[in-house]
Amino acid sequence: MKKYFYTIVLSVICISYSFSQNAIIADHNSAKLSIIPTNWIDSAKAKLHIAYGHTSHGSQLITGMEGLKNWKGNQYAFNEGGTNGALDIDDYAFSGASDLGNPNRTAWASATRDYLNNPSNSDVNVVIWSWCGQVSNATENDINTYLNLMTGLENDYPNVKFVYMTGHLDGTGLSGNLNSRNDQIRNYCDLNNKILFDFADIESYDPDGNYFLDKAANDNCDYDSDGNGSRDKNWAEEWQNSHTLNVHWYNCSAAHSKPLNGNLKAYAAWWLWSRLAGWNSATNISDETVLYNYSLSQNYPNPFNPNTTIRWQTAAEGWLTIKLFNVLGKEIETIVDGYYQAGNHSILYTTKSALPSGVYYYQLKAGGFTQTRKMILLK
């Protein structure tokens, strides 16, 4: 038992070191241009050299950024090579693969290696690939293949930041395979402190924070307004029609979607570029978000067997979940799933008898807030 305990403790020390940095998640909370300091936009343009692989859906980032530059000016300029002070983005950078699922689910990784091994690309320090519908029919093993290939690239090219991505909405809602596979990607990135551009989450909300994934929303922003199973309205068009062009939103050609969706993708992209340049968004948080008003405490006792107390605090009433994951990011069980008032809360958690000793992660999600902590089960 002692030998096993020391093994677990050593593993936790190693894992704690690798988890010393928080995940960087660009989601709907990031899609706000006003929260990004202009000095960090300048820093991103000076520091980053980005290679982007995508097909039509992934082009929403680029066309959104082009429209933003046309609207707001050279502060948001980008081009291949980064000339004249622009952000350096090599668009359609790779040969041998078009996106994360074309021609197959692995070619993109070889294409990335070929690209990075070319001396002419030695300055590239950010790589990002998008999906184009392939998450909708992906299996759990398909996504594990994607995650494993990304991890291999991260290990072999430690000076390059690799950006994970979720797949675009397809109208199957909360219970669809797409959302399950997107959650698999999200959970892995949350638990392993990866960099994620959450494409699906960004197009699940309008700029006012209204939620549409539970209304069968798709990438075109169509949704089912009355629950009859038919998508009869479009949240982007509704928002655009109630706001002023070139004041609250701008025109751009967002493939398969509406201009507003391209706007939000561009805002989230610039938020991500700024974070990758070194901006700590927590120190510049805007007044309109409450992301940092929630907290998840360390369970006690820890290590434990079989009972431990989990405490958390919420700044506003609302629905929240606390879920348990193993070290691979696989969901084990839901510990809490309910509506809570603002304030301090706790629950006595008892493990399932079949759960083996080891390191686990419990994760609080409340609105746009996510926090994850480690716990050790020692039998």
Short mmCIF file of C-alpha atoms in Angstrom, two decimals, residues 40-180:
data_model
loop_
_atom_site.label_atom_id
_atom_site.label_comp_id
_atom_site.label_asym_id
_atom_site.label_seq_id
_atom_site.Cartn_x
_atom_site.Cartn_y
_atom_site.Cartn_z
CA TRP A 40 -2.14 42.93 -26.82
CA ILE A 41 -3.50 42.97 -30.35
CA ASP A 42 -0.30 44.78 -31.32
CA SER A 43 1.71 42.23 -29.38
CA ALA A 44 0.02 39.36 -31.21
CA LYS A 45 0.88 40.97 -34.55
CA ALA A 46 4.50 41.30 -33.48
CA LYS A 47 4.94 37.83 -31.98
CA LEU A 48 2.74 35.30 -33.76
CA HIS A 49 3.29 33.43 -37.00
CA ILE A 50 0.20 31.34 -37.63
CA ALA A 51 -0.43 28.46 -40.03
CA TYR A 52 -4.11 27.66 -40.60
CA GLY A 53 -5.58 24.62 -42.36
CA HIS A 54 -9.28 24.63 -43.21
CA THR A 55 -12.00 24.31 -45.82
CA SER A 56 -15.27 26.23 -46.06
CA HIS A 57 -16.58 26.23 -42.49
CA GLY A 58 -13.17 27.09 -41.10
CA SER A 59 -12.98 30.06 -43.45
CA GLN A 60 -15.46 31.87 -41.19
CA LEU A 61 -12.51 32.97 -39.04
CA ILE A 62 -10.66 34.43 -42.02
CA THR A 63 -13.60 36.15 -43.72
CA GLY A 64 -14.71 37.47 -40.34
CA MET A 65 -11.23 38.88 -39.72
CA GLU A 66 -11.16 40.40 -43.21
CA GLY A 67 -14.48 42.11 -42.58
CA LEU A 68 -13.27 43.37 -39.21
CA LYS A 69 -10.19 44.89 -40.80
CA ASN A 70 -12.35 46.60 -43.42
CA TRP A 71 -14.63 47.94 -40.67
CA LYS A 72 -12.12 48.93 -37.99
CA GLY A 73 -8.95 49.51 -40.00
CA ASN A 74 -5.34 48.34 -39.90
CA GLN A 75 -5.38 47.65 -36.16
CA TYR A 76 -6.79 44.27 -37.24
CA ALA A 77 -4.73 43.77 -40.40
CA PHE A 78 -3.30 40.36 -41.28
CA ASN A 79 -1.62 38.81 -44.29
CA GLU A 80 0.76 36.04 -45.24
CA GLY A 81 4.20 37.14 -44.09
CA GLY A 82 3.06 39.80 -41.64
CA THR A 83 4.17 42.70 -43.83
CA ASN A 84 3.53 46.32 -42.84
CA GLY A 85 2.95 45.40 -39.23
CA ALA A 86 0.10 42.98 -39.91
CA LEU A 87 -0.51 39.67 -38.16
CA ASP A 88 1.24 36.83 -40.03
CA ILE A 89 -1.27 34.14 -41.05
CA ASP A 90 -0.41 31.53 -43.67
CA ASP A 91 -3.97 30.75 -44.79
CA TYR A 92 -4.55 27.35 -46.44
CA ALA A 93 -1.03 26.61 -45.29
CA PHE A 94 -0.71 22.86 -45.73
CA SER A 95 -0.29 20.38 -48.56
CA GLY A 96 -1.59 16.83 -48.26
CA ALA A 97 -4.72 17.57 -46.25
CA SER A 98 -7.54 20.09 -46.48
CA ASP A 99 -8.95 19.96 -42.95
CA LEU A 100 -9.11 17.65 -39.94
CA GLY A 101 -11.22 15.09 -41.80
CA ASN A 102 -10.22 15.45 -45.43
CA PRO A 103 -8.98 13.27 -47.13
CA ASN A 104 -9.15 11.23 -43.91
CA ARG A 105 -8.83 11.72 -40.16
CA THR A 106 -5.02 11.45 -39.97
CA ALA A 107 -3.53 13.10 -43.07
CA TRP A 108 -3.55 16.55 -41.43
CA ALA A 109 -0.99 15.41 -38.85
CA SER A 110 1.50 14.28 -41.50
CA ALA A 111 0.86 17.47 -43.45
CA THR A 112 1.61 19.49 -40.32
CA ARG A 113 4.90 17.67 -39.78
CA ASP A 114 5.95 18.19 -43.39
CA TYR A 115 5.14 21.88 -43.08
CA LEU A 116 6.97 22.42 -39.79
CA ASN A 117 9.99 20.43 -40.97
CA ASN A 118 10.42 22.80 -43.92
CA PRO A 119 13.12 25.34 -42.94
CA SER A 120 11.21 28.12 -44.68
CA ASN A 121 8.49 27.75 -42.03
CA SER A 122 10.82 27.80 -39.04
CA ASP A 123 9.22 31.00 -37.72
CA VAL A 124 5.75 29.44 -37.39
CA ASN A 125 4.75 29.23 -33.73
CA VAL A 126 0.98 28.63 -33.94
CA VAL A 127 -0.81 25.85 -35.84
CA ILE A 128 -4.58 25.66 -36.10
CA TRP A 129 -6.79 23.25 -38.06
CA SER A 130 -10.57 23.22 -38.42
CA TRP A 131 -13.20 20.58 -39.05
CA CYS A 132 -15.77 20.76 -41.83
CA GLY A 133 -18.63 18.54 -40.67
CA GLN A 134 -16.63 15.46 -39.71
CA VAL A 135 -17.30 15.71 -35.96
CA SER A 136 -21.00 15.06 -36.58
CA ASN A 137 -20.42 11.40 -37.47
CA ALA A 138 -17.23 10.86 -35.48
CA THR A 139 -16.96 8.07 -32.94
CA GLU A 140 -15.31 8.37 -29.55
CA ASN A 141 -12.31 6.53 -31.00
CA ASP A 142 -12.16 8.96 -33.93
CA ILE A 143 -11.86 11.88 -31.53
CA ASN A 144 -9.31 9.99 -29.43
CA THR A 145 -7.25 9.60 -32.61
CA TYR A 146 -7.43 13.37 -33.15
CA LEU A 147 -6.44 14.11 -29.55
CA ASN A 148 -3.56 11.62 -29.64
CA LEU A 149 -2.20 13.05 -32.89
CA MET A 150 -2.36 16.57 -31.46
CA THR A 151 -0.52 15.44 -28.33
CA GLY A 152 2.17 13.85 -30.47
CA LEU A 153 2.68 17.11 -32.35
CA GLU A 154 2.85 19.06 -29.10
CA ASN A 155 5.51 16.70 -27.78
CA ASP A 156 7.59 16.81 -30.96
CA TYR A 157 7.32 20.57 -31.58
CA PRO A 158 7.41 22.14 -28.10
CA ASN A 159 7.96 25.67 -29.46
CA VAL A 160 4.72 25.62 -31.43
CA LYS A 161 1.28 26.27 -29.92
CA PHE A 162 -1.32 23.86 -31.33
CA VAL A 163 -4.95 24.99 -31.27
CA TYR A 164 -7.69 22.39 -30.88
CA MET A 165 -11.14 23.00 -32.36
CA THR A 166 -14.71 21.76 -32.01
CA GLY A 167 -17.00 21.03 -34.95
CA HIS A 168 -19.69 23.40 -36.24
CA LEU A 169 -23.32 23.05 -35.17
CA ASP A 170 -25.45 20.67 -37.21
CA GLY A 171 -28.90 21.06 -35.64
CA THR A 172 -28.80 17.91 -33.50
CA GLY A 173 -28.83 19.89 -30.26
CA LEU A 174 -27.79 18.91 -26.77
CA SER A 175 -28.41 15.19 -27.18
CA GLY A 176 -26.79 14.75 -30.58
CA ASN A 177 -23.55 12.93 -31.32
CA LEU A 178 -21.94 16.21 -32.36
CA ASN A 179 -22.36 17.74 -28.92
CA SER A 180 -21.08 14.57 -27.25
#
